CSV table of C-alpha atoms and ligand atoms in Angstrom, one decimal:
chain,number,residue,atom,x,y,z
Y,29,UNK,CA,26.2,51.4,22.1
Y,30,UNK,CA,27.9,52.8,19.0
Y,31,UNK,CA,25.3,54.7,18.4
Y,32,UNK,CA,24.7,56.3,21.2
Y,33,UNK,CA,20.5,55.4,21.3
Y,34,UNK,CA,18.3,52.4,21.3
Y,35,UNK,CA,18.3,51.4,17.7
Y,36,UNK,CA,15.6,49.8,15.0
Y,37,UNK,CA,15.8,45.9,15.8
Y,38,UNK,CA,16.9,44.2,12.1
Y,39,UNK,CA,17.3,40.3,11.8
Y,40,UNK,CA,21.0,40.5,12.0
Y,41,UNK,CA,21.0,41.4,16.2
Y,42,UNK,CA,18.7,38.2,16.3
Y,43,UNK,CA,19.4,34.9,16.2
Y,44,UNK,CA,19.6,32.8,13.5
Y,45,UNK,CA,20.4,29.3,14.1
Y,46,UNK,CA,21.9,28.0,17.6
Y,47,UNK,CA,23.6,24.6,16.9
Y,48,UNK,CA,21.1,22.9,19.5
Y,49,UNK,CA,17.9,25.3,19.1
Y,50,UNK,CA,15.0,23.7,19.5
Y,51,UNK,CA,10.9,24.5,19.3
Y,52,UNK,CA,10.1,25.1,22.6
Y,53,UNK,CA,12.4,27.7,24.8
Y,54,UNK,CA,15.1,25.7,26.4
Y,55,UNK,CA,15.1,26.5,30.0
Y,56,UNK,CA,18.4,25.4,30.7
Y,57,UNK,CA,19.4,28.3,28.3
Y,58,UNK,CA,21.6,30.1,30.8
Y,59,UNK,CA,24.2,26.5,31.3
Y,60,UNK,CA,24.4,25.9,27.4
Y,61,UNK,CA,27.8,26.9,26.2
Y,62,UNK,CA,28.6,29.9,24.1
Y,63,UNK,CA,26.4,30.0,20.7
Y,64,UNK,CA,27.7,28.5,18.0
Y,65,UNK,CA,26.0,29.9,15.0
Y,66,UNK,CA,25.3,26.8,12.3
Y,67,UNK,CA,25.1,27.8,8.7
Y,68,UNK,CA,21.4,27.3,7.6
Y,69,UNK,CA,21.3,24.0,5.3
Y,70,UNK,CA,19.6,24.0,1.9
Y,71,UNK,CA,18.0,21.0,2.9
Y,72,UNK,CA,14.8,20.9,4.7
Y,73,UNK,CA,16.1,17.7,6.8
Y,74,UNK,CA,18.6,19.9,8.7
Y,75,UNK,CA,16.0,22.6,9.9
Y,76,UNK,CA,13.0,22.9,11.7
Y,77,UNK,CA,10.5,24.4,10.7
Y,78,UNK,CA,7.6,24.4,12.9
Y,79,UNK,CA,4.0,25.9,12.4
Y,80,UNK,CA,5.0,29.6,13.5
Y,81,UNK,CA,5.9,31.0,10.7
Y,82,UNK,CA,7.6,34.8,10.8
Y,83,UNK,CA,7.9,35.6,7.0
Y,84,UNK,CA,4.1,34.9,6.1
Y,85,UNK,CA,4.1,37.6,3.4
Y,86,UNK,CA,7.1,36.3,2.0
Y,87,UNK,CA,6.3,32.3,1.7
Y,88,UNK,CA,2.6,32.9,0.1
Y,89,UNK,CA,3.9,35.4,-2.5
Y,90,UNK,CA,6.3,32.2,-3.2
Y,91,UNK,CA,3.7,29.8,-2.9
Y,92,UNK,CA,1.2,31.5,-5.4
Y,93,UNK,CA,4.2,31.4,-7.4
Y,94,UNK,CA,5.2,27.8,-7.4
Y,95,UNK,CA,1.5,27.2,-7.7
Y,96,UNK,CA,1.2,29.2,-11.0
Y,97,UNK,CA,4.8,27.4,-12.3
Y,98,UNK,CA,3.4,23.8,-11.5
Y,99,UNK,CA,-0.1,25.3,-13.3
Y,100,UNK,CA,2.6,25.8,-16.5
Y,101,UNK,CA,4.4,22.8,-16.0
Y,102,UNK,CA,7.4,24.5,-14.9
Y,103,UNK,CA,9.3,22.0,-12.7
Y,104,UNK,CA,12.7,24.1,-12.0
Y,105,UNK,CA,10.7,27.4,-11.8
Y,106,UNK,CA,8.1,25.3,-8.8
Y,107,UNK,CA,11.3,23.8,-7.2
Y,108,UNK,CA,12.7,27.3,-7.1
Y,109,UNK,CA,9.8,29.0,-5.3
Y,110,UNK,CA,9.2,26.0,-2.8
Y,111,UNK,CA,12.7,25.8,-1.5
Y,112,UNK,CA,12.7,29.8,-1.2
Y,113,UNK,CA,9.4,29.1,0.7
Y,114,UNK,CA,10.2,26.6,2.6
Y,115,UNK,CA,14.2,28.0,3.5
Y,116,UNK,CA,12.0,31.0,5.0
Y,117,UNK,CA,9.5,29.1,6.7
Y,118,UNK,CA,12.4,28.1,9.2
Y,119,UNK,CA,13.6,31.1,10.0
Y,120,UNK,CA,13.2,32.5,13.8
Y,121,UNK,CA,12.8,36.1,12.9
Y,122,UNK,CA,10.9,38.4,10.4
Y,123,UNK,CA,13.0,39.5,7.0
Y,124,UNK,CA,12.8,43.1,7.2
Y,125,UNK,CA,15.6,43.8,5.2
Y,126,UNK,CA,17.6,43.0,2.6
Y,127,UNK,CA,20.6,42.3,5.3
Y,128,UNK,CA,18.5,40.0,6.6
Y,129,UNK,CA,18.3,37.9,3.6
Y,130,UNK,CA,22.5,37.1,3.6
Y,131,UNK,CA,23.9,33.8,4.8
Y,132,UNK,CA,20.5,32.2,4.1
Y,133,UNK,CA,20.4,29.2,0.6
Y,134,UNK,CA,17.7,28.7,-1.6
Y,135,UNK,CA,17.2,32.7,-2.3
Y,136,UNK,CA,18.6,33.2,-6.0
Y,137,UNK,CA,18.2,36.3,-7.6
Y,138,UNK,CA,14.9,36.0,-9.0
Y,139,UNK,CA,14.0,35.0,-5.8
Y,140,UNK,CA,15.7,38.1,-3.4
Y,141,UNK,CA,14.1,40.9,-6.5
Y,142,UNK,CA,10.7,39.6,-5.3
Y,143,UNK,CA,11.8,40.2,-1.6
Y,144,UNK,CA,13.0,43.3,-2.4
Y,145,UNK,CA,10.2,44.3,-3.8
Y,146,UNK,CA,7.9,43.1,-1.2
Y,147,UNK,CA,9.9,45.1,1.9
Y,148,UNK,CA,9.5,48.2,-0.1
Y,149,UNK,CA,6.1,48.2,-1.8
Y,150,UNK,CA,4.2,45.8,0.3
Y,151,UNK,CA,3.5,43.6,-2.7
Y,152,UNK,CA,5.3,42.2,-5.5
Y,153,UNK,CA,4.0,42.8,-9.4
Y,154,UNK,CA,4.3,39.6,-10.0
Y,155,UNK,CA,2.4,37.8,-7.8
Y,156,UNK,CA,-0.2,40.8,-8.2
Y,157,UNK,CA,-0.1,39.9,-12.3
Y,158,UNK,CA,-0.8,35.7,-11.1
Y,159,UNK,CA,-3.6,36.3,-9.4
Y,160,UNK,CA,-5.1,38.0,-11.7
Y,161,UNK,CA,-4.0,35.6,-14.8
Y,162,UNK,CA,-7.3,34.0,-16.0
Y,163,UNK,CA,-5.3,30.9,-16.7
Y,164,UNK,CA,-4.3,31.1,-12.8
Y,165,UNK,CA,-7.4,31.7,-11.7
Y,166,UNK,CA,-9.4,29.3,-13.8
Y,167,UNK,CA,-6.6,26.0,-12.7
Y,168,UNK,CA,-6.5,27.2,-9.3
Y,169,UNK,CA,-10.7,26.9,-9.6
Y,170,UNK,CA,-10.7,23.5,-11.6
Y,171,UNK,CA,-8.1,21.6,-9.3
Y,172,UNK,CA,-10.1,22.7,-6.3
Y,173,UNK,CA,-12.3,19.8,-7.4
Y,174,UNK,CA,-11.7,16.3,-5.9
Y,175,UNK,CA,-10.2,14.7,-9.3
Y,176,UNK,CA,-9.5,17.1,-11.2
Y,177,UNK,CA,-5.6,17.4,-12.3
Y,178,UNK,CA,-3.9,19.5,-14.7
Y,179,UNK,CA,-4.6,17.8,-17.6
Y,180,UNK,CA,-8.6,18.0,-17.3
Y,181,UNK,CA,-7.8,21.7,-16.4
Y,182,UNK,CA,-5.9,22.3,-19.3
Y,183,UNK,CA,-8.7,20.7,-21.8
Y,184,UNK,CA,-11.6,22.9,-20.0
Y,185,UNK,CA,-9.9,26.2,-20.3
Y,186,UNK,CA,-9.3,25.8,-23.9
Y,187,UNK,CA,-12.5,24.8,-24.4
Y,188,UNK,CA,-13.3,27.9,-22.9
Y,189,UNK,CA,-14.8,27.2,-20.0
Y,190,UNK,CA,-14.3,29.7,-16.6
Y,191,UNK,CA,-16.8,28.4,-13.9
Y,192,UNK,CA,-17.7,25.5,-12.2
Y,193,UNK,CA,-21.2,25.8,-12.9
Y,194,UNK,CA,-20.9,25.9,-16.4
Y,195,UNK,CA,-18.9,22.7,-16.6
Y,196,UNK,CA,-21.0,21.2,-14.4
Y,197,UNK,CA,-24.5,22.2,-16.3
Y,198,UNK,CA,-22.5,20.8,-19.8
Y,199,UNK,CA,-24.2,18.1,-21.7
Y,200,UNK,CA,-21.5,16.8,-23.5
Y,201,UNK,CA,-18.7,16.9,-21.2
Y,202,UNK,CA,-17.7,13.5,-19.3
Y,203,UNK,CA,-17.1,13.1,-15.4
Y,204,UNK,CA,-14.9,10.1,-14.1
Y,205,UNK,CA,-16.6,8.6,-11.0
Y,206,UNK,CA,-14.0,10.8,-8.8
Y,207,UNK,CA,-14.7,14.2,-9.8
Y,208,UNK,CA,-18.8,13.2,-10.0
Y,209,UNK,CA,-18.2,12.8,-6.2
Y,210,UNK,CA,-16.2,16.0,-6.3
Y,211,UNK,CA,-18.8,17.9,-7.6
Y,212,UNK,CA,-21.2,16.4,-5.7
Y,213,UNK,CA,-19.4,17.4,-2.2
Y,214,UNK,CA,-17.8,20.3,-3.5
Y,215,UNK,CA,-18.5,22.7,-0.8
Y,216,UNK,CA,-18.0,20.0,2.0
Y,217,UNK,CA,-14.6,18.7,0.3
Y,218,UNK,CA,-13.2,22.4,0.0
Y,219,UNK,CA,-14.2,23.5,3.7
Y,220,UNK,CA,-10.6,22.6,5.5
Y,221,UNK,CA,-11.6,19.3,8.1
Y,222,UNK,CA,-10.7,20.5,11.6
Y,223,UNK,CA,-8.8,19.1,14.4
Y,224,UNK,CA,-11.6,18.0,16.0
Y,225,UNK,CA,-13.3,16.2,12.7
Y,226,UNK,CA,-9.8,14.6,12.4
Y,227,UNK,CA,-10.2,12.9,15.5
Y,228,UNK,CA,-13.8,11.8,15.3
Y,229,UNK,CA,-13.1,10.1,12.2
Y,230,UNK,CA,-9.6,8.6,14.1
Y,231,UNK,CA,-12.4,6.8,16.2
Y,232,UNK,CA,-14.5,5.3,13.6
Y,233,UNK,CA,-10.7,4.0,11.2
Y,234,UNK,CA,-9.7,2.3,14.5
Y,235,UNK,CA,-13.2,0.7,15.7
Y,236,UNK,CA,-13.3,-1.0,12.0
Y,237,UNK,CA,-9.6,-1.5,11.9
Y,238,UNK,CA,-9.8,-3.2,15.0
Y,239,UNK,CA,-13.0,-5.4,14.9
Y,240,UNK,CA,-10.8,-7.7,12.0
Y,241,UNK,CA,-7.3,-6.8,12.8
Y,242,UNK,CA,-6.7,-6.3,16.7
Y,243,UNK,CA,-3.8,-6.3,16.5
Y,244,UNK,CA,-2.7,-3.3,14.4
Y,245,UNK,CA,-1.3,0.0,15.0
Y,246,UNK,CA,-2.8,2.9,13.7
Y,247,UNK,CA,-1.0,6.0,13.6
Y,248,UNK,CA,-2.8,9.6,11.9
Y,249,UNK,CA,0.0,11.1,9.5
Y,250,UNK,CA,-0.1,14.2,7.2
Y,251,UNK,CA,-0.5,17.7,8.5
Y,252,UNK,CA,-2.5,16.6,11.7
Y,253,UNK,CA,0.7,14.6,13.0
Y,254,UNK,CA,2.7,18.2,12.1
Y,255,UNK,CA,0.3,19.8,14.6
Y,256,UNK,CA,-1.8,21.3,11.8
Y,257,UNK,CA,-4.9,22.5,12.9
Y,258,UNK,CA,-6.7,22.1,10.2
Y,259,UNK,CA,-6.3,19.7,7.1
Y,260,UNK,CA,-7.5,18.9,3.6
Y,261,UNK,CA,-7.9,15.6,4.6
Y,262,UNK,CA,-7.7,13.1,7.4
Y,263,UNK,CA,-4.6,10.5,6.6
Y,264,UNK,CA,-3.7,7.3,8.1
Y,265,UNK,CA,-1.1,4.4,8.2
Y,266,UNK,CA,-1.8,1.0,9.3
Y,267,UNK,CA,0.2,-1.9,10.1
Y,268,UNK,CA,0.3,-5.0,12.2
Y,269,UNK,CA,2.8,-7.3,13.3
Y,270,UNK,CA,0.7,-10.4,11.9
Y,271,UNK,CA,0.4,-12.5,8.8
Y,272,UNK,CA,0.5,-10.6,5.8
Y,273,UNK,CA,-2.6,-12.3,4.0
Y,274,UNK,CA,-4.5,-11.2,7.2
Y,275,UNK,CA,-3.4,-7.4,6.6
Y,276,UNK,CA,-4.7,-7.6,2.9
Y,277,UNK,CA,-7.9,-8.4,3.7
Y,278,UNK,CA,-8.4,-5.1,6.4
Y,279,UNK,CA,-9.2,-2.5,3.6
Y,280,UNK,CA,-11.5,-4.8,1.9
Y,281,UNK,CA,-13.1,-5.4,5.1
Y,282,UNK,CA,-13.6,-1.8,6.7
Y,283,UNK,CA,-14.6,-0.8,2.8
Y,284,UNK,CA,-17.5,-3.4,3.3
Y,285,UNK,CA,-18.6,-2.5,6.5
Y,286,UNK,CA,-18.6,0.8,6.2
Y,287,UNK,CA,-20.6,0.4,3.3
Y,288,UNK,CA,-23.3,-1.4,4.4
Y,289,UNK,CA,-23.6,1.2,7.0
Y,290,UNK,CA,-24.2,4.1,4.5
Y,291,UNK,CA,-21.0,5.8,5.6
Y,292,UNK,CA,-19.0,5.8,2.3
Y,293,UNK,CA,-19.8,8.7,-0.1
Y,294,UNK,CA,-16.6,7.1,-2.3
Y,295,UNK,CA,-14.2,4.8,-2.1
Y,296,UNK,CA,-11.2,3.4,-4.8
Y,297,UNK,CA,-9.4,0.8,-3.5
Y,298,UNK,CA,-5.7,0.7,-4.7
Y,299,UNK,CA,-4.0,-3.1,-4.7
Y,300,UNK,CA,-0.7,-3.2,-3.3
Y,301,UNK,CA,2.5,-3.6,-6.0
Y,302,UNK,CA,4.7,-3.8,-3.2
Y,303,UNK,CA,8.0,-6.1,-4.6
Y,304,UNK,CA,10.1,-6.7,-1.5
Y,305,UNK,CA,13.4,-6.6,-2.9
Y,306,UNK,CA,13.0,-3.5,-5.2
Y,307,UNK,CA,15.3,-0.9,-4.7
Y,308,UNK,CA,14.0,2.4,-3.6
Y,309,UNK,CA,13.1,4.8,-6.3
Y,310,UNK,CA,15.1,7.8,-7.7
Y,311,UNK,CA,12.3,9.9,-8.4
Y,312,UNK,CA,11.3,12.4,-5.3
Y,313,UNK,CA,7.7,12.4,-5.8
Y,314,UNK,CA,6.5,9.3,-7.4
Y,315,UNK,CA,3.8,7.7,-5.3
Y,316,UNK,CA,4.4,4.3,-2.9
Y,317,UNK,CA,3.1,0.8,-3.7
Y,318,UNK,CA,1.3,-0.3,-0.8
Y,319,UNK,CA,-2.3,-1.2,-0.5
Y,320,UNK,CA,-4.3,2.1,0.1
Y,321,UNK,CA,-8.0,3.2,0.3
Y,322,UNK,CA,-8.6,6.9,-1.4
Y,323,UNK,CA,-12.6,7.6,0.5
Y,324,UNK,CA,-15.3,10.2,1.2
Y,325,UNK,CA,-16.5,9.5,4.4
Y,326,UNK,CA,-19.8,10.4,5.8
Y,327,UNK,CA,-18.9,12.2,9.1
Y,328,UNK,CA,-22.2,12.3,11.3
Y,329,UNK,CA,-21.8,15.7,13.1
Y,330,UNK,CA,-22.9,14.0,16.7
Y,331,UNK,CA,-19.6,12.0,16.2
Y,332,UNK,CA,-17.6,15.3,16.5
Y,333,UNK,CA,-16.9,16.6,19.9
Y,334,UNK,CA,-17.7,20.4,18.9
Y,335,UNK,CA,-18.7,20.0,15.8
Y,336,UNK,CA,-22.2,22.3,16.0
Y,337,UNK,CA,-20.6,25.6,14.1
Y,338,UNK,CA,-20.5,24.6,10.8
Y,339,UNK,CA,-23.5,22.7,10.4
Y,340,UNK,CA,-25.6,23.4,7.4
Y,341,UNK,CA,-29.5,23.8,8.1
Y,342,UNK,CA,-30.8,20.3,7.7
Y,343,UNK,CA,-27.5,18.5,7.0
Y,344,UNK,CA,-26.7,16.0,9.6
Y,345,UNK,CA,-23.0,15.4,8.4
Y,346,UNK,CA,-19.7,16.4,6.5
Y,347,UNK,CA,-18.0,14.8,3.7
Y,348,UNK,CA,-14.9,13.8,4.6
Y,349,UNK,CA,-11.5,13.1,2.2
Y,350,UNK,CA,-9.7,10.6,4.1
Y,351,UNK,CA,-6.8,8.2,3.0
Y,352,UNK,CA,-5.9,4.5,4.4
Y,353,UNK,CA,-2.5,3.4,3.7
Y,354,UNK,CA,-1.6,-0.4,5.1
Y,355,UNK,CA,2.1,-1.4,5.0
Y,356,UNK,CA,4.2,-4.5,5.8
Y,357,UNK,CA,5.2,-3.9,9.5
Y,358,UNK,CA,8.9,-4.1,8.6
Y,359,UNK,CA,8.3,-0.8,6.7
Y,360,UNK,CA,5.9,0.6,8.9
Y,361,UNK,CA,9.0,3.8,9.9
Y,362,UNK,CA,9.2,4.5,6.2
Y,363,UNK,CA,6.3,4.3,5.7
Y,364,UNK,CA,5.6,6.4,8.3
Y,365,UNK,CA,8.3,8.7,7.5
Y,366,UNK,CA,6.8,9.1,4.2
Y,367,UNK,CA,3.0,10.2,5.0
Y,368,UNK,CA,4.2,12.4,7.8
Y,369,UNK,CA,5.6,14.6,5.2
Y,370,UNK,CA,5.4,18.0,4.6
Y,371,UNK,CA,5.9,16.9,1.0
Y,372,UNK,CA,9.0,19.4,0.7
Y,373,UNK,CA,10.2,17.7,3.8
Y,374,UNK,CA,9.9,14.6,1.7
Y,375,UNK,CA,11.8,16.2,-1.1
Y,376,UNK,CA,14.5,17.0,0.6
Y,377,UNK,CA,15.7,14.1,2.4
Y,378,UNK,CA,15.3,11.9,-0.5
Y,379,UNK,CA,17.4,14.9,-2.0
Y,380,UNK,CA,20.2,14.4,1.1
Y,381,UNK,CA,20.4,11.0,0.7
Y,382,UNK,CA,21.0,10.6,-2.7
Y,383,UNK,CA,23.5,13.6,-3.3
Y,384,UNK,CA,25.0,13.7,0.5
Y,385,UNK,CA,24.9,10.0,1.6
Y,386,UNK,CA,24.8,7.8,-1.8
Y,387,UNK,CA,21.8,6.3,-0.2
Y,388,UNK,CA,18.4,6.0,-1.9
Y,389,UNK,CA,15.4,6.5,0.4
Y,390,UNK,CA,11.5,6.5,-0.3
Y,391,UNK,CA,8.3,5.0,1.2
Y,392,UNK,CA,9.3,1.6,1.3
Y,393,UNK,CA,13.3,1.1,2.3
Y,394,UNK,CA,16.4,2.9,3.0
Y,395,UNK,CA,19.2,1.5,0.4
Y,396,UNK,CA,22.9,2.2,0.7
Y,397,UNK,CA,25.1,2.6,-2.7
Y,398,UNK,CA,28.0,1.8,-1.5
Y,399,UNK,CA,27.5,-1.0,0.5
Y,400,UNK,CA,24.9,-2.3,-1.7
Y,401,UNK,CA,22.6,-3.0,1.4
Y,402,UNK,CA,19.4,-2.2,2.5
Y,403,UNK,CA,19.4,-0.6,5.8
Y,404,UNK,CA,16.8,-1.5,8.2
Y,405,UNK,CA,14.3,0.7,11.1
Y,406,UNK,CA,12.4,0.2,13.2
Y,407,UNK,CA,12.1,3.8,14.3
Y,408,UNK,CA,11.8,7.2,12.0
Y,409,UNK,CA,14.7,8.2,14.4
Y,410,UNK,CA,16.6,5.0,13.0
Y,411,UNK,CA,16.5,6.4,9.9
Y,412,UNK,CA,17.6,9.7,10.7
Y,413,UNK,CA,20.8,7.9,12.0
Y,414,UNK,CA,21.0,5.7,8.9
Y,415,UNK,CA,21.1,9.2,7.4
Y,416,UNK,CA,23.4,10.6,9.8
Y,417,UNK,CA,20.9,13.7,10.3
Y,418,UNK,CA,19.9,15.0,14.1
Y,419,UNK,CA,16.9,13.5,14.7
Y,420,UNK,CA,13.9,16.1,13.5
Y,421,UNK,CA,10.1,15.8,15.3
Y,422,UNK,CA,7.4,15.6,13.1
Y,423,UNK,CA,6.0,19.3,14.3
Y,424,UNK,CA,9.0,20.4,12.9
Y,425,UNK,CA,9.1,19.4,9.6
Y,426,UNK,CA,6.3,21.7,8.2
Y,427,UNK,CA,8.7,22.9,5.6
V,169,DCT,N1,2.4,11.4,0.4
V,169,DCT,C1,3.1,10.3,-0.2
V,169,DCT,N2,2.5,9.7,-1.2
V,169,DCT,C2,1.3,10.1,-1.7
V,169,DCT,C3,0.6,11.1,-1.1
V,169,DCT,C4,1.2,11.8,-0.1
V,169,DCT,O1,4.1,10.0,0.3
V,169,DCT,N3,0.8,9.4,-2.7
V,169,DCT,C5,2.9,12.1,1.6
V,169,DCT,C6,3.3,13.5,1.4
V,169,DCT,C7,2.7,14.2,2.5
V,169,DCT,C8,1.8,13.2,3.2
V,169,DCT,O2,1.9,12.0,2.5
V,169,DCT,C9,0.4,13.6,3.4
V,169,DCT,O3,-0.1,14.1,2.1
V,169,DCT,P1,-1.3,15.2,2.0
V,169,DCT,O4,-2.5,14.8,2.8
V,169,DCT,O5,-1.4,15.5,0.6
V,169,DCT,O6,-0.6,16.4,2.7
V,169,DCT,P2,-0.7,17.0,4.2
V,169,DCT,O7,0.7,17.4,4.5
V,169,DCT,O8,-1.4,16.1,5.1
V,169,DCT,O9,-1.6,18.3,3.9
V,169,DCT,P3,-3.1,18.6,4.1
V,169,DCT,O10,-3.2,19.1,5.5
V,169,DCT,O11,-3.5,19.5,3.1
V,169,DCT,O12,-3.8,17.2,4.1
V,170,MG,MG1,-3.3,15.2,4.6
């Protein structure tokens, strides 16, 4: 009205954060009271972030970079990109311009020169200069291989190497058992498993699951349970309100039976060093103690329901990464809590509630400080309360 004419639409005449927004449109919009605009929180917990994601251009420019900094083995440059990433991941608008960028954590200096850059040029240098770093190019390469970490990728580039092939053809070189299987269904493993695939190998987990525990609930976590569509691999979490000697004996069981039916193209099975009483861990990313089943499973395409597109001439089946995690049932919503992720997700709420709650939180337990008392759930939205956070869905916590 001020100026007299329609005018360019920036992020600051949209909005950014009603106090009770949620995913889907609210269609009692109209009888909510007057917005009440809620600072963005620097912790992933207090947004959500679903799948549709408005600053694409933005978060992979950061996400090459954190990818390069954890390729270096720089932890506080890789935090700094992935909370930029994630912070704009929630946002409901597009960044457009540097205006837009005000009000909002987790975007530093460093961080708002590359934005800059981007809403003027398109690009930013930097990024540009990554991806075409040999060093970038050769880890992002290695680590696309099922068992292959940084430290393998480290000893193959200084020994010079640059392709797969080449380390593959290498007489002297050695291969665990995991990255022979890697190499062996490379192009399966690095083809993203689909919806669909996901589901089909759902059926087969609970058929075996089932035939010696009937008892148990099976629940798919990771991406798929954030409403991904497509995945690197197919996770899921088991638990059952019987005898715990019974539940120890599942994994062993499906391993076996699978097995026998030629389904397994790899398997390592991971003993549980589950101590009850153990308080939870400080570290945000160290890995949980219950039994679990790391596999390559042999996914017959006639199991999928529209599985005909990708089929190879000849080849009757996909390899499959898929990961079995079996917990005690009274830590089933941690549990659950935990392999739901998005691993930033993760981050941050262990993040809230140590530094906002005095509360420790991983996999396992929820453990208050102060009261010196671990706080039990039944429910991931138990633990939210615990935490005293609004209660966040899985789809929206693809931070
Ligand atoms: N996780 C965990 N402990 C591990 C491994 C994973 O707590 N040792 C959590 C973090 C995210 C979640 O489990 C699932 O892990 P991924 O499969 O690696 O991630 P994803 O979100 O499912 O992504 P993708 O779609 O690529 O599988
Ligand atoms: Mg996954």
């Amino acid at each position: 009205m001020g100026a007299g004419k329609p005018v360019e639409i920036t992020g600051k005449h949209q909005l950014v954060v009603r106090a009770d927004y949620s995913a889907t449109p609210n269609p009692d919009f109209q009888k909510t009271p007057p917005l009440a605009v809620k600072k963005i929180s620097q912790y992933a917990c207090q947004r959500r972030t679903t799948l549709n994601n408005y600053n694409h251009i933005f978060t992979d420019a950061f996400e090459i970079l954190a990818e390069n900094s954890e390729f270096k083995e720089n932890e506080d440059s890789y935090v700094t990109f992935m909370r930029a990433a994630s912070v704009l991941k929630s946002l409901p608008f597009t960044i457009i311009s540097m205006k837009d960028t005000e009000g909002i954590p987790c975007l530093g200096n460093k961080v708002k020169c590359i934005i800059e850059e981007i809403i003027e040029d398109g690009e930013s240098s930097e990024v540009k200069a990554v991806l075409n770093d040999e060093r970038y190019q050769s880890f992002k390469l290695f680590t696309s291989v099922f068992g292959v970490g940084l430290k393998t990728s480290e000893k193959w580039f200084r020994m010079g190497f640059r392709s797969l092939s080449k380390i593959m053809s290498d007489k002297t070189l050695t291969f665990t058992k995991m990255q022979k299987a890697g190499f062996l269904y490379y192009e399966d493993l690095v083809s993203c498993v689909t919806r669909a695939e996901a589901e089909a190998v759902g059926v087969l987990v609970k058929e075996a699951v089932w035939a010696f525990l009937p008892d148990a609930f099976i629940t798919m976590t990771g991406g798929f349970r954030r409403g991904k569509k497509i995945g690197h691999d197919v996770d899921f979490l088991i638990t059952s309100p019987g005898s715990a000697e019974d539940e120890e004996q599942v994994l062993p069981k499906v391993i076996n039976l699978w097995e026998k039916k030629g389904l397994l193209l790899y398997y390592d099975l991971v003993e549980s060093t589950f101590e009850k009483f153990k308080l939870p861990s400080r570290q945000v990313d160290t890995l949980d103690h219950f039994q679990k089943c790391f596999l390559i499973f042999k996914l017959h395409h006639q199991r999928v329901d529209s599985g005909k597109s990708n089929q190879q001439e000849g080849k009757t089946w996909k390899a499959i990464r898929v990961d079995l995690v079996m917990c005690p049932y009274e830590n089933r919503a941690f549990a659950l809590l935990g392999w739901t992720g998005s691993r930033q997700f993760e981050r941050d709420i262990r993040r809230y509630a140590t530094h906002e709650r005095k509360m420790m939180l991983d996999n396992h337990a929820l453990y208050d400080k102060t009261k010196r008392i671990f706080l039990k759930a039944e429910s991931e939205e138990e633990i939210f309360a615990h935490l005293g956070l609004d209660y966040i869905e899985p789809w929206e916590r693809n931070a």
